Every structure is written in structure tokens, then in C-alpha cells.
Coordinates of C-alpha atoms and ligand atoms in Angstrom, one line a residue:
X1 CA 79.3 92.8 76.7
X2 CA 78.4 96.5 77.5
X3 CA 77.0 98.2 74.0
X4 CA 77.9 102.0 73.3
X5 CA 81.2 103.1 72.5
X6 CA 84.8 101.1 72.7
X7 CA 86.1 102.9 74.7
X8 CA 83.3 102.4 77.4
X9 CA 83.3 98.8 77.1
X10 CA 87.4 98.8 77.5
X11 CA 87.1 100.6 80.5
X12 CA 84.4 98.5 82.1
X13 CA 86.5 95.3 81.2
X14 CA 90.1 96.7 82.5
X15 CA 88.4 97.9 85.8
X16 CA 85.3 95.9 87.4
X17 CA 85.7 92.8 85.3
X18 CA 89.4 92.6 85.6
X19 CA 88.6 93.4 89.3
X20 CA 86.1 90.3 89.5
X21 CA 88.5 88.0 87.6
X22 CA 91.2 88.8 90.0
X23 CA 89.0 88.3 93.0
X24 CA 87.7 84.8 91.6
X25 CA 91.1 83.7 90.9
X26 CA 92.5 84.5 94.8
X27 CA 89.2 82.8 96.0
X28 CA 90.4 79.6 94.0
X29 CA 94.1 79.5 94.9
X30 CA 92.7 80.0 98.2
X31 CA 90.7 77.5 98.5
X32 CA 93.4 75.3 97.9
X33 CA 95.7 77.0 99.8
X34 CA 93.9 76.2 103.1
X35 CA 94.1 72.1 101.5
X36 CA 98.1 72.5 100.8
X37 CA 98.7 74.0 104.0
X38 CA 99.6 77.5 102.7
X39 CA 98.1 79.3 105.6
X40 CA 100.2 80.0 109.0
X41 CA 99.4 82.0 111.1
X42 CA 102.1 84.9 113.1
X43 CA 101.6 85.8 116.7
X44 CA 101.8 89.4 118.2
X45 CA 102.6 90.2 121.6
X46 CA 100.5 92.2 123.5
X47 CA 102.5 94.0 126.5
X48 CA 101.1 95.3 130.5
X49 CA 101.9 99.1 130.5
X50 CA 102.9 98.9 134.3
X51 CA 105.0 95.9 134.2
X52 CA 106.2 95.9 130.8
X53 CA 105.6 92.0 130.3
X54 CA 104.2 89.9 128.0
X55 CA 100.6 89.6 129.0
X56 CA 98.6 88.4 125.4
X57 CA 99.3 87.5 121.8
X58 CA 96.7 88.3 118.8
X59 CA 97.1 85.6 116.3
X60 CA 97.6 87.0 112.5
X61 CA 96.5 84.7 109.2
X62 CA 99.0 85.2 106.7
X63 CA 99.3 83.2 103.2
X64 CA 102.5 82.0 102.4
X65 CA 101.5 81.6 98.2
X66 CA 104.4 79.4 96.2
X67 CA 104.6 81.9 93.4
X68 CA 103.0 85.5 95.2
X69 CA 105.1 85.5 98.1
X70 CA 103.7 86.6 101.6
X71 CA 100.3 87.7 101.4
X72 CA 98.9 89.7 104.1
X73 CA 95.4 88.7 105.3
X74 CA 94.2 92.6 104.5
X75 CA 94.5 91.0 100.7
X76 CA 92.3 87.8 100.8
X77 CA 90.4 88.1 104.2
X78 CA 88.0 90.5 102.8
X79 CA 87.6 88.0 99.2
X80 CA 87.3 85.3 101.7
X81 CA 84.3 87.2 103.5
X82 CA 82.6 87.3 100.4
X83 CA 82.2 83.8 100.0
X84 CA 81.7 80.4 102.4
X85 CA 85.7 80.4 102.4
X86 CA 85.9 82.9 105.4
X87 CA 84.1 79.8 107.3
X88 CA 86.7 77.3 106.4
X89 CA 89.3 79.8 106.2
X90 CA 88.4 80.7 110.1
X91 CA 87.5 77.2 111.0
X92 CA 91.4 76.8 110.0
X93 CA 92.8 79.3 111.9
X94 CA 91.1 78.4 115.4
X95 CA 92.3 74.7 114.8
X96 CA 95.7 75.9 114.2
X97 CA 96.2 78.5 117.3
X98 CA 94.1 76.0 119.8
X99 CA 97.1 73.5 119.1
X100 CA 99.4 76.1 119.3
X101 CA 97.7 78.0 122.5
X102 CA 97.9 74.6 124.4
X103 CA 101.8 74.8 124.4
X104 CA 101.9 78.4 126.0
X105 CA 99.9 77.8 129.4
X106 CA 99.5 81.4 131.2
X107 CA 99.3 83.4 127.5
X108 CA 96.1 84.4 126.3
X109 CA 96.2 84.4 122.5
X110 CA 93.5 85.9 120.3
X111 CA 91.9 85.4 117.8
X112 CA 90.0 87.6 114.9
X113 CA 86.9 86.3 114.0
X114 CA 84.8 87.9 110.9
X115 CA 81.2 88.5 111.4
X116 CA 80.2 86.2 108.7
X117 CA 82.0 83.3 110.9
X118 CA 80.5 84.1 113.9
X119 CA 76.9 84.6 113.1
X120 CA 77.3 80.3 111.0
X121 CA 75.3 77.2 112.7
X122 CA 77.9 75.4 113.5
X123 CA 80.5 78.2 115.0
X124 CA 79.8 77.0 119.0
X125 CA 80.2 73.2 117.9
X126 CA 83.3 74.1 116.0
X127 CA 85.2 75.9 119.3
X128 CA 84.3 73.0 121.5
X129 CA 86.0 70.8 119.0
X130 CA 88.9 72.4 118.8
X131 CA 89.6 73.5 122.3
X132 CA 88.8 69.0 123.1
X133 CA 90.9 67.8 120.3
X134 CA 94.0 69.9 121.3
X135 CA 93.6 70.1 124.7
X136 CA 93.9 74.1 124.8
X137 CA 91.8 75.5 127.9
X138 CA 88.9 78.6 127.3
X139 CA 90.7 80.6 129.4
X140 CA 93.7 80.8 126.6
X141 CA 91.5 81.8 124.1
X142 CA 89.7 84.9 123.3
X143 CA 87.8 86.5 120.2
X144 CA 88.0 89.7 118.5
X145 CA 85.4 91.1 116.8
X146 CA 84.5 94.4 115.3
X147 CA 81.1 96.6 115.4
X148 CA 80.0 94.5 112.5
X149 CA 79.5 92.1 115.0
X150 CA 78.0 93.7 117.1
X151 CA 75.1 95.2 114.9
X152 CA 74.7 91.4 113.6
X153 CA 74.0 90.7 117.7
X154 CA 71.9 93.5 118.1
X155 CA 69.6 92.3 115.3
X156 CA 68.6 89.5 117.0
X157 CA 71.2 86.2 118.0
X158 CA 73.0 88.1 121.4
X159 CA 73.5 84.8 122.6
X160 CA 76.3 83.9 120.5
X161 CA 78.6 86.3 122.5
X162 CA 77.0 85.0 126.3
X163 CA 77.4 81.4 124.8
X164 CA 81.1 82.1 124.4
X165 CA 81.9 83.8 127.1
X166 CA 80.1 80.8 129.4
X167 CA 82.7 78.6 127.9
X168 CA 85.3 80.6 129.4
X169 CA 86.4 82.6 126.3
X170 CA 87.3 86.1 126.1
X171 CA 85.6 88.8 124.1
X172 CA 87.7 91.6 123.2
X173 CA 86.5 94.4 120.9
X174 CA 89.0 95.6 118.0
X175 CA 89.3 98.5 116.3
X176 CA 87.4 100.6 119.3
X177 CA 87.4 104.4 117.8
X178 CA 87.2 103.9 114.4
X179 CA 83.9 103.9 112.5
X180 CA 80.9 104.7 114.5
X181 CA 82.1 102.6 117.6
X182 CA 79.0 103.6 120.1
X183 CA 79.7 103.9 123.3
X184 CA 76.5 101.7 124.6
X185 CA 78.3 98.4 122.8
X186 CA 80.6 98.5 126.0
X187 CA 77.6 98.8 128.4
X188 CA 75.1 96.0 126.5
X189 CA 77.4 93.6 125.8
X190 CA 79.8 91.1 127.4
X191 CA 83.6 92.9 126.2
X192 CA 86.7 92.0 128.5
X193 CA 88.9 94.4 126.4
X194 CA 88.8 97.1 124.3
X195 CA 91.5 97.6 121.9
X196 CA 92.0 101.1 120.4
X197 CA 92.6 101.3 117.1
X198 CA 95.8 102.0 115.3
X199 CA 94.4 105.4 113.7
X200 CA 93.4 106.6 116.8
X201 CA 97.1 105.9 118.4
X202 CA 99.3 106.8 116.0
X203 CA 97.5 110.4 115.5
X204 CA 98.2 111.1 119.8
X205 CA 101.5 113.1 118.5
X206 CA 100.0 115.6 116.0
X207 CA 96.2 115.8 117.1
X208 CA 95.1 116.9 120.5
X209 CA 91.1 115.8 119.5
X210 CA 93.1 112.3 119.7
X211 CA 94.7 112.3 122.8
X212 CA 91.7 113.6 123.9
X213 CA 89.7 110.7 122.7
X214 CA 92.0 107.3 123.6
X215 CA 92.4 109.2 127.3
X216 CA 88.5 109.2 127.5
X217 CA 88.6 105.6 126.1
X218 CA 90.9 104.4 128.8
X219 CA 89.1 106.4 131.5
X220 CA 85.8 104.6 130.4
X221 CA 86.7 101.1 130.0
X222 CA 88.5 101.3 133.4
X223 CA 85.4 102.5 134.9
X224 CA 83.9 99.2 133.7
X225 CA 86.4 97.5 134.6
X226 CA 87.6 96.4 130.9
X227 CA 91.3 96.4 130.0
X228 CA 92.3 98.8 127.3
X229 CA 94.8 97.9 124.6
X230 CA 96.6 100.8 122.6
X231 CA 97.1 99.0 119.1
X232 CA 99.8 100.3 116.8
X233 CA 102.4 101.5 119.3
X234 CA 105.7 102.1 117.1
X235 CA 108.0 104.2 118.9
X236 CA 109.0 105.4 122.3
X237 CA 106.9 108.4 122.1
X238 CA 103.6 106.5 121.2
X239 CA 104.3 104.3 124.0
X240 CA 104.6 107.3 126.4
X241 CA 101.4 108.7 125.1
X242 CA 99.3 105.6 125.7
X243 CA 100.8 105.5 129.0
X244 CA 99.6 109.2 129.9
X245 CA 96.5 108.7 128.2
X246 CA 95.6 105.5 130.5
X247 CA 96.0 102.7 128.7
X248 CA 96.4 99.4 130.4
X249 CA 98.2 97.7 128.0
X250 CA 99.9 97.9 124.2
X251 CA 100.7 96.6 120.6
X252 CA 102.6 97.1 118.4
X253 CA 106.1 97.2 116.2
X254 CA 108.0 98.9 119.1
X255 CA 107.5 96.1 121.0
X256 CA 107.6 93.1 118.5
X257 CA 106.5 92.4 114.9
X258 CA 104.4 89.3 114.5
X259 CA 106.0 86.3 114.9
X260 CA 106.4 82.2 114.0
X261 CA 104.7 80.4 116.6
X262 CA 107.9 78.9 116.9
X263 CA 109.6 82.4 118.0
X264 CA 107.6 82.9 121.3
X265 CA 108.5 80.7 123.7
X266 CA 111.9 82.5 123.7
X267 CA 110.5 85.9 123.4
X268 CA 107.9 85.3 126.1
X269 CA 109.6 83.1 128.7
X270 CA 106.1 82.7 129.6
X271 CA 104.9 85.9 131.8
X272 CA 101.3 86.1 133.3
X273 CA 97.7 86.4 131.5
X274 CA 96.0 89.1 130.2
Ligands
LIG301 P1 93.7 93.9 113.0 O1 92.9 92.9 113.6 O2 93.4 95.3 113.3 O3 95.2 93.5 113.3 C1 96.2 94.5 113.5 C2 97.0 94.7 112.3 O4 98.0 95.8 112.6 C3 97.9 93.5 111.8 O5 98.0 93.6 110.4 C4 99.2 93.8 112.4 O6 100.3 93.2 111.8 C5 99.3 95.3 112.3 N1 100.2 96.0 113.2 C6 100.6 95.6 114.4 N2 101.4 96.5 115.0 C7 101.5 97.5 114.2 C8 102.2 98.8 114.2 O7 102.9 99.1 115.2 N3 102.0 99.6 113.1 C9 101.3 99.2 112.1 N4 101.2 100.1 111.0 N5 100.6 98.1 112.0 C10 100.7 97.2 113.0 P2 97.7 92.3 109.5 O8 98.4 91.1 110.2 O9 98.2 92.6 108.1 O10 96.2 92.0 109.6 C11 95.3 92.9 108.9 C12 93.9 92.6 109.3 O11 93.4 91.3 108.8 C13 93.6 92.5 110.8 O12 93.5 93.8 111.4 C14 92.3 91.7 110.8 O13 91.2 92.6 110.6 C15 92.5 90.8 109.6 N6 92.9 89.5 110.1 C16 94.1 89.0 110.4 N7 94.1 87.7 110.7 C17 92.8 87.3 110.7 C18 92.2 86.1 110.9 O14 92.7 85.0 111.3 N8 90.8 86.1 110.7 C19 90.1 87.2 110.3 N9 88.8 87.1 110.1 N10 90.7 88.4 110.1 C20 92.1 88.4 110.2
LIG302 CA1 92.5 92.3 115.7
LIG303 CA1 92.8 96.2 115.4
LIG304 CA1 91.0 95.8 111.6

């Protein structure tokens, strides 16, 4: 331990070490979790802004813990990332909505995918498998990934994203707006659909710089003939905001929460693609 003072060495142990106990104890129950078949996953409807309908779904990791209760994935994904798990962990997840994507023909679902996954050997192999085994076409699948991503790509292995897309999977880029979020990513790089981030939405109402920005968002991805997705649409006056502003389609708790895969063939009645 930590010489000089109690009271130091108390307050290194309560914070960082407690901190890195904690950490190593979710990354073992969660290792095991993904073996006990703790992990489901919800689905998310993503709606068209002219029709209305269902056109997507984003598919949502969530930990259903025997003794913790419900635990969102903004609680263990990042833990996960830190280690190998986020490989299993996402290996999991794209097994899981592949079987469940072949039972909704027509709906595109995606899926999150952390830049640690993304950038492993065997990530291509793994997609191949899973889209054979269950019988789930490309075309219903598409991948989400962040500027992290990106920045990984731009350091040297851009194929991963062409290799992808060749197979007939969707790249969409989450998140748009927040961080740094360079404009050129949507120029150099194969995105279908840019999804605006839930900060930048839900501020439309009080901050003008806002609507300014998703407006010039939408305007952009349009002209490049990218869909644009406003993420975090609660009520009727975000809606009406996004609509104004551009966007093509929308997310979000106004619409629906996310759901059991069981839930969607009745809340979807199956509408068109994304
Ligand atoms: P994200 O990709 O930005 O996902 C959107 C988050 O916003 C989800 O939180 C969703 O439940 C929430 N959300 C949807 N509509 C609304 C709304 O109207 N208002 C508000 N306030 N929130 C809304 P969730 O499910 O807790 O996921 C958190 C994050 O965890 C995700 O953020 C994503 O980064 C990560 N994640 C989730 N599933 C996976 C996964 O399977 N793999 C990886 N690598 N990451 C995942
Ligand atoms: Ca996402
Ligand atoms: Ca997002
Ligand atoms: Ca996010």
C-alpha cells in the first residue's frame, strides 16, 4: 500500500482501488453471464418522418443479473471494452439479433459494434458465420459505429468498413454531432446513415446554435444522399423539430421504448426497409 499519511492511503483504497475491485468483479460475473445466458438483447424502432412507419430497429444489449436486476449496457459495455470480453460479448450479440433479424424480413436491424470488436482478426469470419448459420440476409443487417472507429480506419485498416459493406451490410454512423464528429468522415468513408445524437436533439427547444446544427446535418447528409436519423425524440415537439430541421427519420421514447424481440412483430406488422 500507498506510504504517507492514513488518511491518504484510506482515500486511495475507498476510490481507485474500490473502483478497480468493482470493475474486476462486473468483468467476472460477466463473463459468465454471457455462458448462463444473462444477456438479451431489446430492439428499438426507428420510424420514416414522411410516412410515419416502422422503417429500422437498433438492437440494445442489456444484462438481466439474478441478484442486480436490469443492467443497462452504459454500465458493463465500457468494462467489457477494456478487456477481450467486448469480443465475446459482441460476438454474442450479432449471433443473437442474426437469428432474430431472419424472422423480420423487410426490417433492417442494427447493430452497435465497439471499435475494439471491429478492428479483431476474426470480426469478417465471425459475420459470415452468423448471417450462414441463421439464415439472416446482409441486407437486414447494419453496423453502428462511432468516430472511434473511424480514427482506428483512418490509421491504417479502411478496408474493414468496404469489406462490410461488399457483403451487403449497412454502415450507419452514431452519435453524429457529438465529440469532434468531422465533417470529411461522411465524404471518405462508406456511411448509409447518419444518426444525430441525442444531445444535439433534445437541446432543438432551448438552443437556436442547435437547431441550427441538426438542420445543417440533415441538409448535408441529404446532399450525399445518406439518410439522417434524429436519435432521442421524446415528445411531440422534438418530433416537430426534427421534422423542420430535415431529418429523414427518428428515435426515440415518443415513439417506442426498447423492446423484447418477442414485442415487434405486433408492433411492426412488418412495414418497409430503411
Ligand atoms: P447508443 O448507441 O447511442 O444507443 C441509444 C441509447 O439511447 C440507448 O440506451 C437507448 O435506450 C437510449 N434512448 C433511446 N431513445 C431515447 C430517448 O428518447 N431518450 C433518452 N434519454 N434515451 C433514449 P442504452 O440501451 O442504455 O444503451 C447505451 C449505450 O450502450 C448505447 O448508446 C451504445 O453505445 C451502447 N450499447 C448498447 N448495446 C450495445 C451493444 O450490443 N454493443 C455495444 N458495443 N454497445 C452497445
Ligand atoms: Ca447506437
Ligand atoms: Ca446513438
Ligand atoms: Ca452512444
Amino acid at each position: 500500500a500507498k506510504q504517507g499519511g492514513r488518511g491518504r492511503v484510506a482515500c486511495f483504497d475507498s476510490g481507485l482501488m474500490k473502483e478497480e475491485r468493482y470493475r474486476r468483479q462486473i468483468e467476472r460475473e460477466l463473463r459468465g453471464a454471457i455462458l448462463m445466458n444473462e444477456l438479451e438483447i431489446h430492439y428499438q424502432p426507428i420510424h420514416g418522418l414522411t410516412d410515419g412507419r416502422i422503417s429500422s430497429l437498433e438492437a440494445l444489449v442489456r444484462w438481466r443479473h439474478p441478484v442486480r436486476g436490469l443492467i443497462s449496457p452504459a454500465d458493463f459495455i465500457p468494462i467489457a471494452e477494456r478487456s477481450s470480453l467486448i469480443e465475446k460479448l459482441g460476438d454474442w450479440v450479432f449471433a443473437r439479433v442474426c437469428a432474430d433479424a431472419a424472422h423480420w424480413p423487410g426490417l433492417k436491424v442494427s447493430i452497435n459494434v465497439s471499435p475494439v470488436q471491429l478492428k479483431a482478426r476474426g470480426f469478417l469470419d465471425m459475420v459470415k458465420k452468423c448471417l450462414l448459420a441463421t439464415g439472416c440476409s446482409p441486407q437486414n443487417i447494419a453496423i453502428e459505429i462511432t468516430e472511434g472507429v473511424i480514427m482506428d480506419e483512418m490509421a491504417g485498416q479502411a478496408e474493414h468498413l468496404r469489406e462490410l459493406r461488399a457483403l451487403g451490410i449497412g454502415i450507419w454512423l452514431d452519435d453524429f454531432g457529438s465529440g469532434y464528429s468531422g465533417l470529411s468522415y461522411l465524404r471518405d468513408f462508406p456511411i448509409d446513415v447518419i444518426k444525430i445524437d441525442k444531445g444535439l436533439v433534445q437541446d432543438m427547444a432551448s438552443n437556436h446554435a442547435n437547431r441550427v446544427f441538426v438542420s445543417a446535418i440533415a441538409q448535408l447528409g441529404h446532399g450525399l444522399d445518406r439518410q439522417v436519423v434524429a436519435e432521442g425524440i421524446e415528445t411531440e415537439a422534438d418530433l416537430t423539430l426534427a421534422r423542420a430541421a430535415g431529418c429523414s427519420h427518428a428515435q426515440g421514447y415518443h415513439f417506442a421504448r426498447p423492446m423484447a424481440a418477442k414485442d415487434i412483430a405486433a408492433y411492426a406488422g412488418f412495414g418497409a426497409s430503411i
